[in-house]
Amino acid sequence: VLQLRALGLHHVLFLSDSPASCLSMRGALPGIACVWSSRLPKTMPANPGLCAKMYWGYAFYFYDLRKHYAARLAIEFGVNVLQTDTDVVWLSNPYPTLKGIYRGVQLVSMSDTPLVNAGVFYAQDVRPGDGAAWVLRELSRRLHLFITNSSAVKQYVPWAQPPYFANIDEQTLMNDVLRSSIANVTSYAQATAHWEVKKGATGTRKNRTFRWKETAEHALLNFLGKEVPRRKVRAKLNATARVGELCGAPRLNGLSKYPLHEVGSPRPARAWLSIAPLWLFMPFPSSFSAREIRTCERNGTMGVDGAGGAPFVMGHMAGIRTGAWSRRAILRAHGWWEAGADRLLSAYYGWANRTSRLALAEPAGEVRNGSCAAPLESGPLKQLDLLVGNLILISHALGRVPVVPQVGCAGLHKPGQTIGHRVRPFTRRGGAHRALLGTCGWMPPRACYRLHYSTAAELVDAKGSHAAALPRCSSSDSRPAASPQAGPAAGSTGPLGS
């Protein structure tokens, strides 16, 4: 939410699980539009399929709610809806692209296998009776049906045997619905039928007479595999579009789109689907995101407009399976974390009890904010861990918050090798953070994810000033030395004295 607000996007509807959660959110972010729903209980349904029994959690509760309300907002109320997961990072405003290049497309979705990712998409100008409306309503219907009544599988897959798997994964269901709309046929082949074979009773060894490849659903999957690509249309733009707010400044002279039909209707398609390019909705981390981050490093994190560029508009961290704390640590190392997002954590863990910080100074003439280069001359990564570990130990003994130093990226890896997973290149957009460009942020090991520490970028945010105003080492040697700005009386930082 804070990332979106920082981009000037304030019309955010936060879907939560309870009044208590919304109350907490409003305490941390006054004015936030936070809602909850009684449409679906948070507990496992009374007639669950094997999918619900094996994997039930809050995710399925939110799958149902967000698809239901996205459909109602877009179709009944004419609201354009950007649905986003919470495991994402927004680095640039998507609307210049969505309202420019994609202004004639009703659904813009993140790419994934076999077609789209269900967590991030934009629905605009959806009209009752068009193909986009059919997709949104049908997806919501299938999700709710198979969550609440696993026996409904038999209605759509006649050869399925109980106990039914009743797949309730929103992504596979969304891809089935979209491919149905593109080809104007009704398909439950991949998300429902195929998963009954893979995980349900139908595909077990006990059912030796069953032959998946002889079913109509298997034939339909083969048909869709050929028909959906055949329906894709390439539309040329009137003029080449350049996305200047990104470091790579990508250019587009056309876009690909698929027709969306109201399935069963003889009318021609009146809506379109486009798969967003990676620079718009990016899987992160990935080889593609790493390439764009390197582009930012080469270009000094500057877009062609000179205002400071981002590597991509949105990064989706669905591939990080180590939890929210891990994602937070990665974002902090890159300089992308909004420190204000820690308000609830601060209250819960008592972090607010520590207000003064302990930071390292830096050598005069260096722009490596918050670091002292001397301890990092040999074995830099091991030395960095040792330095940070000692800083954290001393800080906690003094009841202060350690400010983890930035370090120069050069020298942290051999030529031709990528920077390892223990550090991340600082990639925040310009402004007060430009002095940190060319540095890398410390990536804590898992045991340290929940430690209370600050980063140089977050200290710049707190001070509201340029990074160059932070403490520096003396010019005569590389040992940390006291700085007037950093003394204990300043209340915010203190030097690690020699």
GROMACS .gro file of C-alpha atoms in nm:
model
  498
    1VAL     CA    1   0.000   0.000   0.000
    2LEU     CA    2   0.280   0.242   0.088
    3GLN     CA    3   0.458   0.164  -0.238
    4LEU     CA    4   0.145   0.253  -0.432
    5ARG     CA    5   0.096   0.570  -0.229
    6ALA     CA    6   0.457   0.669  -0.297
    7LEU     CA    7   0.371   0.647  -0.668
    8GLY     CA    8   0.073   0.878  -0.617
    9LEU     CA    9  -0.183   0.595  -0.630
   10HIS     CA   10  -0.423   0.637  -0.339
   11HIS     CA   11  -0.739   0.459  -0.460
   12VAL     CA   12  -0.651   0.127  -0.297
   13LEU     CA   13  -0.905  -0.124  -0.164
   14PHE     CA   14  -0.739  -0.360   0.085
   15LEU     CA   15  -0.917  -0.694   0.120
   16SER     CA   16  -0.865  -0.837   0.469
   17ASP     CA   17  -0.998  -1.131   0.669
   18SER     CA   18  -1.168  -0.964   0.967
   19PRO     CA   19  -1.278  -0.636   1.131
   20ALA     CA   20  -0.988  -0.672   1.377
   21SER     CA   21  -0.733  -0.688   1.094
   22CYS     CA   22  -0.882  -0.379   0.932
   23LEU     CA   23  -0.873  -0.196   1.264
   24SER     CA   24  -0.502  -0.273   1.296
   25MET     CA   25  -0.438  -0.163   0.940
   26ARG     CA   26  -0.621   0.167   0.994
   27GLY     CA   27  -0.417   0.225   1.308
   28ALA     CA   28  -0.098   0.198   1.102
   29LEU     CA   29  -0.235   0.360   0.784
   30PRO     CA   30  -0.516   0.604   0.868
   31GLY     CA   31  -0.764   0.648   0.588
   32ILE     CA   32  -0.697   0.315   0.419
   33ALA     CA   33  -1.005   0.152   0.261
   34CYS     CA   34  -0.998  -0.189   0.427
   35VAL     CA   35  -1.286  -0.438   0.392
   36TRP     CA   36  -1.371  -0.796   0.487
   37SER     CA   37  -1.648  -1.030   0.385
   38SER     CA   38  -1.873  -1.301   0.525
   39ARG     CA   39  -1.924  -1.453   0.178
   40LEU     CA   40  -1.703  -1.750   0.263
   41PRO     CA   41  -1.598  -1.887   0.604
   42LYS     CA   42  -1.224  -1.885   0.670
   43THR     CA   43  -1.246  -2.245   0.788
   44MET     CA   44  -1.242  -2.546   0.556
   45PRO     CA   45  -1.580  -2.597   0.384
   46ALA     CA   46  -1.815  -2.877   0.487
   47ASN     CA   47  -1.784  -3.075   0.163
   48PRO     CA   48  -1.415  -3.031   0.075
   49GLY     CA   49  -1.235  -3.197  -0.210
   50LEU     CA   50  -0.892  -3.349  -0.176
   51CYS     CA   51  -0.735  -3.019  -0.286
   52ALA     CA   52  -0.893  -2.835   0.008
   53LYS     CA   53  -0.807  -3.115   0.252
   54MET     CA   54  -0.443  -3.121   0.143
   55TYR     CA   55  -0.373  -2.749   0.102
   56TRP     CA   56  -0.643  -2.545   0.275
   57GLY     CA   57  -0.530  -2.207   0.400
   58TYR     CA   58  -0.610  -1.837   0.384
   59ALA     CA   59  -0.502  -1.830   0.021
   60PHE     CA   60  -0.817  -2.011  -0.097
   61TYR     CA   61  -1.038  -1.781   0.110
   62PHE     CA   62  -0.886  -1.481  -0.064
   63TYR     CA   63  -0.891  -1.649  -0.406
   64ASP     CA   64  -1.268  -1.665  -0.380
   65LEU     CA   65  -1.326  -1.318  -0.238
   66ARG     CA   66  -1.102  -1.119  -0.465
   67LYS     CA   67  -1.227  -1.282  -0.785
   68HIS     CA   68  -1.587  -1.230  -0.673
   69TYR     CA   69  -1.544  -0.862  -0.589
   70ALA     CA   70  -1.319  -0.788  -0.888
   71ALA     CA   71  -1.596  -0.921  -1.113
   72ARG     CA   72  -1.869  -0.720  -0.939
   73LEU     CA   73  -1.668  -0.396  -0.935
   74ALA     CA   74  -1.570  -0.424  -1.300
   75ILE     CA   75  -1.904  -0.543  -1.443
   76GLU     CA   76  -2.178  -0.405  -1.217
   77PHE     CA   77  -2.015  -0.079  -1.109
   78GLY     CA   78  -1.794  -0.004  -1.410
   79VAL     CA   79  -1.482   0.033  -1.194
   80ASN     CA   80  -1.148  -0.042  -1.358
   81VAL     CA   81  -0.971  -0.288  -1.128
   82LEU     CA   82  -0.600  -0.356  -1.088
   83GLN     CA   83  -0.584  -0.676  -0.884
   84THR     CA   84  -0.249  -0.731  -0.717
   85ASP     CA   85  -0.111  -0.993  -0.484
   86THR     CA   86   0.060  -0.879  -0.164
   87ASP     CA   87   0.389  -1.052  -0.255
   88VAL     CA   88   0.474  -0.786  -0.511
   89VAL     CA   89   0.690  -0.474  -0.527
   90TRP     CA   90   0.566  -0.169  -0.720
   91LEU     CA   91   0.856   0.043  -0.847
   92SER     CA   92   0.682   0.258  -1.108
   93ASN     CA   93   0.332   0.378  -1.195
   94PRO     CA   94   0.167   0.124  -1.430
   95TYR     CA   95  -0.113   0.352  -1.546
   96PRO     CA   96   0.074   0.546  -1.818
   97THR     CA   97   0.125   0.210  -1.990
   98LEU     CA   98  -0.216   0.061  -1.911
   99LYS     CA   99  -0.398   0.375  -2.023
  100GLY     CA  100  -0.167   0.437  -2.315
  101ILE     CA  101  -0.044   0.133  -2.502
  102TYR     CA  102  -0.317  -0.096  -2.361
  103ARG     CA  103  -0.609   0.148  -2.356
  104GLY     CA  104  -0.814  -0.066  -2.599
  105VAL     CA  105  -0.755  -0.394  -2.412
  106GLN     CA  106  -1.005  -0.508  -2.148
  107LEU     CA  107  -0.781  -0.756  -1.962
  108VAL     CA  108  -0.404  -0.715  -1.921
  109SER     CA  109  -0.256  -1.008  -1.731
  110MET     CA  110   0.085  -1.113  -1.608
  111SER     CA  111   0.237  -1.395  -1.811
  112ASP     CA  112   0.272  -1.743  -1.666
  113THR     CA  113   0.223  -2.108  -1.760
  114PRO     CA  114   0.027  -2.195  -1.967
  115LEU     CA  115  -0.095  -1.840  -2.039
  116VAL     CA  116  -0.143  -1.601  -1.744
  117ASN     CA  117  -0.078  -1.552  -1.374
  118ALA     CA  118  -0.399  -1.509  -1.174
  119GLY     CA  119  -0.244  -1.285  -0.907
  120VAL     CA  120  -0.187  -0.970  -1.111
  121PHE     CA  121  -0.414  -0.836  -1.384
  122TYR     CA  122  -0.591  -0.518  -1.490
  123ALA     CA  123  -0.958  -0.509  -1.599
  124GLN     CA  124  -1.077  -0.192  -1.772
  125ASP     CA  125  -1.382  -0.082  -1.969
  126VAL     CA  126  -1.557  -0.415  -1.905
  127ARG     CA  127  -1.916  -0.417  -2.028
  128PRO     CA  128  -2.195  -0.662  -1.937
  129GLY     CA  129  -2.223  -0.922  -2.211
  130ASP     CA  130  -1.870  -0.892  -2.347
  131GLY     CA  131  -1.602  -1.160  -2.328
  132ALA     CA  132  -1.411  -0.997  -2.041
  133ALA     CA  133  -1.728  -0.992  -1.829
  134TRP     CA  134  -1.785  -1.361  -1.906
  135VAL     CA  135  -1.427  -1.446  -1.801
  136LEU     CA  136  -1.449  -1.260  -1.468
  137ARG     CA  137  -1.791  -1.400  -1.377
  138GLU     CA  138  -1.712  -1.755  -1.487
  139LEU     CA  139  -1.384  -1.764  -1.297
  140SER     CA  140  -1.557  -1.643  -0.980
  141ARG     CA  141  -1.834  -1.900  -1.027
  142ARG     CA  142  -1.599  -2.196  -1.075
  143LEU     CA  143  -1.385  -2.104  -0.776
  144HIS     CA  144  -1.679  -2.071  -0.540
  145LEU     CA  145  -1.849  -2.382  -0.674
  146PHE     CA  146  -1.554  -2.618  -0.632
  147ILE     CA  147  -1.459  -2.470  -0.293
  148THR     CA  148  -1.806  -2.518  -0.148
  149ASN     CA  149  -1.919  -2.832  -0.334
  150SER     CA  150  -1.650  -3.075  -0.446
  151SER     CA  151  -1.914  -3.317  -0.579
  152ALA     CA  152  -1.989  -3.067  -0.857
  153VAL     CA  153  -1.684  -3.204  -1.038
  154LYS     CA  154  -1.897  -3.498  -1.158
  155GLN     CA  155  -2.129  -3.256  -1.341
  156TYR     CA  156  -1.847  -3.127  -1.561
  157VAL     CA  157  -1.618  -3.431  -1.575
  158PRO     CA  158  -1.858  -3.733  -1.602
  159TRP     CA  159  -1.586  -3.998  -1.574
  160ALA     CA  160  -1.435  -3.854  -1.251
  161GLN     CA  161  -1.453  -4.081  -0.945
  162PRO     CA  162  -1.488  -3.986  -0.578
  163PRO     CA  163  -1.320  -3.874  -0.368
  164TYR     CA  164  -1.282  -3.581  -0.604
  165PHE     CA  165  -0.971  -3.366  -0.606
  166ALA     CA  166  -1.185  -3.060  -0.695
  167ASN     CA  167  -0.900  -2.830  -0.789
  168ILE     CA  168  -0.948  -2.480  -0.641
  169ASP     CA  169  -0.626  -2.319  -0.755
  170GLU     CA  170  -0.725  -1.984  -0.908
  171GLN     CA  171  -0.446  -1.980  -1.164
  172THR     CA  172  -0.524  -2.309  -1.337
  173LEU     CA  173  -0.894  -2.225  -1.328
  174MET     CA  174  -0.832  -1.880  -1.475
  175ASN     CA  175  -0.631  -2.028  -1.760
  176ASP     CA  176  -0.909  -2.275  -1.837
  177VAL     CA  177  -1.164  -1.994  -1.842
  178LEU     CA  178  -0.950  -1.767  -2.059
  179ARG     CA  179  -0.876  -2.037  -2.315
  180SER     CA  180  -1.246  -2.121  -2.324
  181SER     CA  181  -1.325  -1.758  -2.404
  182ILE     CA  182  -1.051  -1.720  -2.664
  183ALA     CA  183  -1.157  -2.033  -2.856
  184ASN     CA  184  -1.530  -1.988  -2.778
  185VAL     CA  185  -1.565  -2.338  -2.634
  186THR     CA  186  -1.640  -2.457  -2.281
  187SER     CA  187  -1.337  -2.625  -2.126
  188TYR     CA  188  -1.276  -2.783  -1.787
  189ALA     CA  189  -1.000  -2.993  -1.939
  190GLN     CA  190  -0.684  -2.870  -1.772
  191ALA     CA  191  -0.776  -2.726  -1.430
  192THR     CA  192  -1.049  -2.976  -1.342
  193ALA     CA  193  -1.030  -3.291  -1.554
  194HIS     CA  194  -0.652  -3.323  -1.571
  195TRP     CA  195  -0.615  -3.269  -1.197
  196GLU     CA  196  -0.869  -3.542  -1.128
  197VAL     CA  197  -0.630  -3.770  -1.317
  198LYS     CA  198  -0.318  -3.638  -1.145
  199LYS     CA  199  -0.444  -3.618  -0.785
  200GLY     CA  200  -0.796  -3.761  -0.764
  201ALA     CA  201  -0.924  -4.118  -0.742
  202THR     CA  202  -0.966  -4.136  -1.119
  203GLY     CA  203  -0.594  -4.154  -1.181
  204THR     CA  204  -0.506  -4.418  -0.920
  205ARG     CA  205  -0.378  -4.765  -0.997
  206LYS     CA  206  -0.705  -4.910  -0.874
  207ASN     CA  207  -0.878  -4.760  -1.176
  208ARG     CA  208  -0.685  -4.963  -1.433
  209THR     CA  209  -0.950  -4.937  -1.703
  210PHE     CA  210  -0.926  -4.558  -1.729
  211ARG     CA  211  -0.735  -4.409  -2.025
  212TRP     CA  212  -0.677  -4.034  -2.000
  213LYS     CA  213  -0.554  -4.002  -2.358
  214GLU     CA  214  -0.878  -4.151  -2.485
  215THR     CA  215  -1.101  -3.889  -2.320
  216ALA     CA  216  -1.269  -3.593  -2.488
  217GLU     CA  217  -1.095  -3.365  -2.236
  218HIS     CA  218  -0.750  -3.478  -2.352
  219ALA     CA  219  -0.850  -3.416  -2.713
  220LEU     CA  220  -0.982  -3.071  -2.613
  221LEU     CA  221  -0.650  -2.983  -2.450
  222ASN     CA  222  -0.468  -3.071  -2.771
  223PHE     CA  223  -0.715  -2.862  -2.969
  224LEU     CA  224  -0.673  -2.559  -2.740
  225GLY     CA  225  -0.295  -2.593  -2.755
  226LYS     CA  226  -0.319  -2.519  -3.128
  227GLU     CA  227  -0.628  -2.300  -3.145
  228VAL     CA  228  -0.540  -2.042  -2.879
  229PRO     CA  229  -0.208  -1.939  -3.043
  230ARG     CA  230  -0.385  -1.930  -3.380
  231ARG     CA  231  -0.635  -1.673  -3.247
  232LYS     CA  232  -0.362  -1.429  -3.138
  233VAL     CA  233  -0.366  -1.098  -3.325
  234ARG     CA  234  -0.073  -0.861  -3.366
  235ALA     CA  235  -0.182  -0.496  -3.365
  236LYS     CA  236   0.056  -0.223  -3.482
  237LEU     CA  237   0.067   0.102  -3.285
  238ASN     CA  238   0.026   0.434  -3.463
  239ALA     CA  239   0.365   0.542  -3.329
  240THR     CA  240   0.647   0.368  -3.144
  241ALA     CA  241   0.593   0.393  -2.769
  242ARG     CA  242   0.890   0.443  -2.539
  243VAL     CA  243   0.866   0.372  -2.167
  244GLY     CA  244   1.104   0.639  -2.042
  245GLU     CA  245   1.052   0.586  -1.669
  246LEU     CA  246   1.237   0.251  -1.682
  247CYS     CA  247   1.615   0.220  -1.696
  248GLY     CA  248   1.605   0.016  -2.016
  249ALA     CA  249   1.352   0.252  -2.179
  250PRO     CA  250   1.180  -0.032  -2.371
  251ARG     CA  251   1.017   0.049  -2.705
  252LEU     CA  252   0.697  -0.097  -2.848
  253ASN     CA  253   0.567  -0.065  -3.201
  254GLY     CA  254   0.283  -0.312  -3.156
  255LEU     CA  255   0.109  -0.546  -2.914
  256SER     CA  256  -0.034  -0.896  -2.924
  257LYS     CA  257  -0.386  -0.966  -2.807
  258TYR     CA  258  -0.643  -1.245  -2.796
  259PRO     CA  259  -1.018  -1.209  -2.864
  260LEU     CA  260  -1.246  -1.279  -2.567
  261HIS     CA  261  -1.590  -1.425  -2.646
  262GLU     CA  262  -1.896  -1.466  -2.434
  263VAL     CA  263  -1.879  -1.844  -2.463
  264GLY     CA  264  -2.172  -1.989  -2.658
  265SER     CA  265  -2.274  -1.658  -2.812
  266PRO     CA  266  -2.267  -1.625  -3.192
  267ARG     CA  267  -2.166  -1.258  -3.160
  268PRO     CA  268  -1.808  -1.166  -3.255
  269ALA     CA  269  -1.564  -1.094  -2.974
  270ARG     CA  270  -1.606  -0.750  -2.818
  271ALA     CA  271  -1.318  -0.765  -2.568
  272TRP     CA  272  -0.947  -0.843  -2.574
  273LEU     CA  273  -0.679  -1.000  -2.356
  274SER     CA  274  -0.312  -0.903  -2.367
  275ILE     CA  275  -0.025  -1.072  -2.187
  276ALA     CA  276   0.182  -0.799  -2.022
  277PRO     CA  277   0.549  -0.771  -2.120
  278LEU     CA  278   0.797  -0.870  -1.850
  279TRP     CA  279   0.909  -0.512  -1.787
  280LEU     CA  280   0.549  -0.432  -1.684
  281PHE     CA  281   0.464  -0.736  -1.469
  282MET     CA  282   0.795  -0.909  -1.389
  283PRO     CA  283   0.857  -1.244  -1.215
  284PHE     CA  284   1.111  -1.161  -0.944
  285PRO     CA  285   1.370  -1.287  -0.883
  286SER     CA  286   1.440  -1.428  -1.228
  287SER     CA  287   1.705  -1.408  -1.499
  288PHE     CA  288   1.487  -1.143  -1.668
  289SER     CA  289   1.466  -0.923  -1.356
  290ALA     CA  290   1.841  -0.963  -1.294
  291ARG     CA  291   1.909  -0.841  -1.648
  292GLU     CA  292   1.697  -0.528  -1.597
  293ILE     CA  293   1.861  -0.458  -1.261
  294ARG     CA  294   2.202  -0.476  -1.430
  295THR     CA  295   2.072  -0.229  -1.690
  296CYS     CA  296   1.987   0.010  -1.407
  297GLU     CA  297   2.336  -0.033  -1.263
  298ARG     CA  298   2.497   0.049  -1.599
  299ASN     CA  299   2.270   0.349  -1.654
  300GLY     CA  300   2.310   0.485  -1.303
  301THR     CA  301   1.942   0.412  -1.223
  302MET     CA  302   1.838   0.692  -1.455
  303GLY     CA  303   1.545   0.682  -1.694
  304VAL     CA  304   1.550   0.881  -2.017
  305ASP     CA  305   1.342   1.150  -1.849
  306GLY     CA  306   1.624   1.208  -1.598
  307ALA     CA  307   1.392   1.159  -1.301
  308GLY     CA  308   1.539   0.828  -1.195
  309GLY     CA  309   1.450   0.497  -1.351
  310ALA     CA  310   1.323   0.165  -1.221
  311PRO     CA  311   1.425  -0.177  -1.355
  312PHE     CA  312   1.061  -0.277  -1.408
  313VAL     CA  313   0.716  -0.155  -1.311
  314MET     CA  314   0.612  -0.443  -1.084
  315GLY     CA  315   0.800  -0.744  -0.950
  316HIS     CA  316   0.599  -1.051  -0.845
  317MET     CA  317   0.778  -1.261  -0.580
  318ALA     CA  318   0.561  -1.572  -0.613
  319GLY     CA  319   0.873  -1.779  -0.676
  320ILE     CA  320   1.015  -1.700  -0.331
  321ARG     CA  321   0.886  -1.988  -0.121
  322THR     CA  322   1.070  -1.901   0.201
  323GLY     CA  323   0.803  -1.672   0.341
  324ALA     CA  324   0.719  -1.306   0.391
  325TRP     CA  325   1.023  -1.237   0.610
  326SER     CA  326   1.251  -1.353   0.330
  327ARG     CA  327   1.076  -1.127   0.078
  328ARG     CA  328   1.104  -0.833   0.316
  329ALA     CA  329   1.479  -0.893   0.359
  330ILE     CA  330   1.534  -0.902  -0.018
  331LEU     CA  331   1.340  -0.579  -0.070
  332ARG     CA  332   1.536  -0.406   0.206
  333ALA     CA  333   1.869  -0.508   0.053
  334HIS     CA  334   1.763  -0.362  -0.283
  335GLY     CA  335   1.641  -0.042  -0.114
  336TRP     CA  336   1.278  -0.105  -0.215
  337TRP     CA  337   1.122  -0.158   0.126
  338GLU     CA  338   0.901   0.117   0.265
  339ALA     CA  339   1.011   0.148   0.628
  340GLY     CA  340   0.664   0.272   0.727
  341ALA     CA  341   0.534  -0.076   0.649
  342ASP     CA  342   0.698  -0.192   0.973
  343ARG     CA  343   0.458  -0.003   1.198
  344LEU     CA  344   0.256  -0.310   1.292
  345LEU     CA  345   0.568  -0.524   1.330
  346SER     CA  346   0.726  -0.253   1.544
  347ALA     CA  347   0.430  -0.251   1.781
  348TYR     CA  348   0.414  -0.631   1.797
  349TYR     CA  349   0.785  -0.690   1.859
  350GLY     CA  350   0.848  -0.380   2.071
  351TRP     CA  351   1.087  -0.226   1.820
  352ALA     CA  352   0.955   0.121   1.898
  353ASN     CA  353   1.131   0.101   2.237
  354ARG     CA  354   1.462   0.161   2.060
  355THR     CA  355   1.481   0.500   1.892
  356SER     CA  356   1.853   0.590   1.874
  357ARG     CA  357   2.069   0.428   1.608
  358LEU     CA  358   2.427   0.311   1.583
  359ALA     CA  359   2.589   0.359   1.240
  360LEU     CA  360   2.935   0.328   1.091
  361ALA     CA  361   3.106   0.635   0.951
  362GLU     CA  362   3.277   0.632   0.612
  363PRO     CA  363   3.602   0.758   0.461
  364ALA     CA  364   3.608   1.115   0.336
  365GLY     CA  365   3.571   1.140  -0.038
  366GLU     CA  366   3.382   0.810  -0.066
  367VAL     CA  367   3.019   0.796  -0.172
  368ARG     CA  368   2.972   0.452  -0.016
  369ASN     CA  369   2.718   0.569   0.237
  370GLY     CA  370   2.723   0.415   0.583
  371SER     CA  371   3.029   0.191   0.526
  372CYS     CA  372   3.396   0.196   0.614
  373ALA     CA  373   3.602   0.040   0.337
  374ALA     CA  374   3.907  -0.076   0.535
  375PRO     CA  375   3.754  -0.390   0.695
  376LEU     CA  376   3.631  -0.507   0.352
  377GLU     CA  377   3.963  -0.510   0.163
  378SER     CA  378   4.012  -0.889   0.184
  379GLY     CA  379   3.750  -1.162   0.181
  380PRO     CA  380   3.474  -0.900   0.146
  381LEU     CA  381   3.162  -1.112   0.195
  382LYS     CA  382   3.299  -1.292   0.501
  383GLN     CA  383   3.427  -0.962   0.634
  384LEU     CA  384   3.089  -0.801   0.572
  385ASP     CA  385   2.912  -1.070   0.773
  386LEU     CA  386   3.166  -1.029   1.052
  387LEU     CA  387   3.132  -0.651   1.047
  388VAL     CA  388   2.752  -0.658   1.048
  389GLY     CA  389   2.742  -0.928   1.317
  390ASN     CA  390   2.962  -0.723   1.548
  391LEU     CA  391   2.764  -0.408   1.477
  392ILE     CA  392   2.437  -0.584   1.560
  393LEU     CA  393   2.584  -0.733   1.879
  394ILE     CA  394   2.717  -0.399   2.005
  395SER     CA  395   2.399  -0.215   1.909
  396HIS     CA  396   2.172  -0.454   2.092
  397ALA     CA  397   2.398  -0.447   2.399
  398LEU     CA  398   2.363  -0.067   2.399
  399GLY     CA  399   1.988  -0.080   2.335
  400ARG     CA  400   2.024   0.093   1.998
  401VAL     CA  401   1.923   0.013   1.641
  402PRO     CA  402   2.213  -0.092   1.415
  403VAL     CA  403   2.234   0.075   1.074
  404VAL     CA  404   2.364  -0.195   0.840
  405PRO     CA  405   2.623  -0.041   0.604
  406GLN     CA  406   2.611  -0.036   0.227
  407VAL     CA  407   2.923  -0.173   0.058
  408GLY     CA  408   3.068  -0.114  -0.286
  409CYS     CA  409   2.949  -0.383  -0.527
  410ALA     CA  410   3.286  -0.386  -0.705
  411GLY     CA  411   3.514  -0.654  -0.560
  412LEU     CA  412   3.234  -0.861  -0.410
  413HIS     CA  413   3.258  -1.114  -0.691
  414LYS     CA  414   3.508  -1.232  -0.950
  415PRO     CA  415   3.495  -1.088  -1.305
  416GLY     CA  416   3.226  -1.256  -1.512
  417GLN     CA  417   3.036  -1.378  -1.205
  418THR     CA  418   2.708  -1.242  -1.077
  419ILE     CA  419   2.674  -1.097  -0.730
  420GLY     CA  420   2.586  -1.371  -0.484
  421HIS     CA  421   2.269  -1.409  -0.282
  422ARG     CA  422   2.426  -1.256   0.033
  423VAL     CA  423   2.407  -0.902  -0.108
  424ARG     CA  424   2.175  -0.720  -0.347
  425PRO     CA  425   2.260  -0.419  -0.565
  426PHE     CA  426   2.093  -0.097  -0.448
  427THR     CA  427   1.834  -0.013  -0.715
  428ARG     CA  428   1.612   0.254  -0.567
  429ARG     CA  429   1.502   0.543  -0.785
  430GLY     CA  430   1.706   0.866  -0.768
  431GLY     CA  431   1.644   1.170  -0.551
  432ALA     CA  432   1.805   1.162  -0.206
  433HIS     CA  433   1.924   0.806  -0.263
  434ARG     CA  434   2.152   0.871  -0.560
  435ALA     CA  435   2.464   0.871  -0.341
  436LEU     CA  436   2.392   0.504  -0.267
  437LEU     CA  437   2.406   0.396  -0.631
  438GLY     CA  438   2.687   0.153  -0.701
  439THR     CA  439   2.654   0.001  -0.356
  440CYS     CA  440   2.514  -0.331  -0.243
  441GLY     CA  441   2.292  -0.402   0.056
  442TRP     CA  442   2.347  -0.683   0.305
  443MET     CA  443   2.111  -0.979   0.271
  444PRO     CA  444   2.076  -1.143   0.614
  445PRO     CA  445   2.075  -1.520   0.659
  446ARG     CA  446   1.741  -1.673   0.750
  447ALA     CA  447   1.818  -1.673   1.124
  448CYS     CA  448   1.854  -1.294   1.110
  449TYR     CA  449   1.539  -1.207   0.913
  450ARG     CA  450   1.354  -1.087   1.224
  451LEU     CA  451   1.638  -0.888   1.376
  452HIS     CA  452   1.567  -0.522   1.439
  453TYR     CA  453   1.803  -0.322   1.220
  454SER     CA  454   1.792  -0.029   0.981
  455THR     CA  455   1.956   0.024   0.643
  456ALA     CA  456   2.129   0.326   0.494
  457ALA     CA  457   1.838   0.382   0.255
  458GLU     CA  458   1.586   0.375   0.539
  459LEU     CA  459   1.803   0.617   0.734
  460VAL     CA  460   1.792   0.858   0.441
  461ASP     CA  461   1.413   0.828   0.448
  462ALA     CA  462   1.406   0.898   0.822
  463LYS     CA  463   1.638   1.198   0.796
  464GLY     CA  464   1.466   1.337   0.489
  465SER     CA  465   1.802   1.448   0.352
  466HIS     CA  466   2.064   1.352   0.099
  467ALA     CA  467   2.274   1.048   0.179
  468ALA     CA  468   2.593   1.255   0.171
  469ALA     CA  469   2.488   1.419   0.499
  470LEU     CA  470   2.541   1.093   0.688
  471PRO     CA  471   2.853   1.035   0.906
  472ARG     CA  472   3.192   0.993   0.738
  473CYS     CA  473   3.535   0.865   0.846
  474SER     CA  474   3.822   1.108   0.886
  475SER     CA  475   4.032   1.191   0.578
  476SER     CA  476   4.362   1.092   0.743
  477ASP     CA  477   4.282   0.724   0.787
  478SER     CA  478   4.011   0.469   0.720
  479ARG     CA  479   3.915   0.406   1.080
  480PRO     CA  480   3.563   0.513   1.180
  481ALA     CA  481   3.566   0.855   1.340
  482ALA     CA  482   3.307   1.064   1.517
  483SER     CA  483   3.094   1.301   1.314
  484PRO     CA  484   2.896   1.596   1.449
  485GLN     CA  485   2.584   1.471   1.270
  486ALA     CA  486   2.622   1.125   1.420
  487GLY     CA  487   2.691   1.197   1.786
  488PRO     CA  488   2.462   1.049   2.051
  489ALA     CA  489   2.322   1.395   2.120
  490ALA     CA  490   2.188   1.404   1.765
  491GLY     CA  491   1.940   1.136   1.864
  492SER     CA  492   1.943   0.945   1.537
  493THR     CA  493   2.288   0.798   1.478
  494GLY     CA  494   2.609   0.736   1.664
  495PRO     CA  495   2.956   0.636   1.534
  496LEU     CA  496   3.132   0.310   1.610
  497GLY     CA  497   3.436   0.486   1.760
  498SER     CA  498   3.800   0.388   1.710
   0.00000   0.00000   0.00000
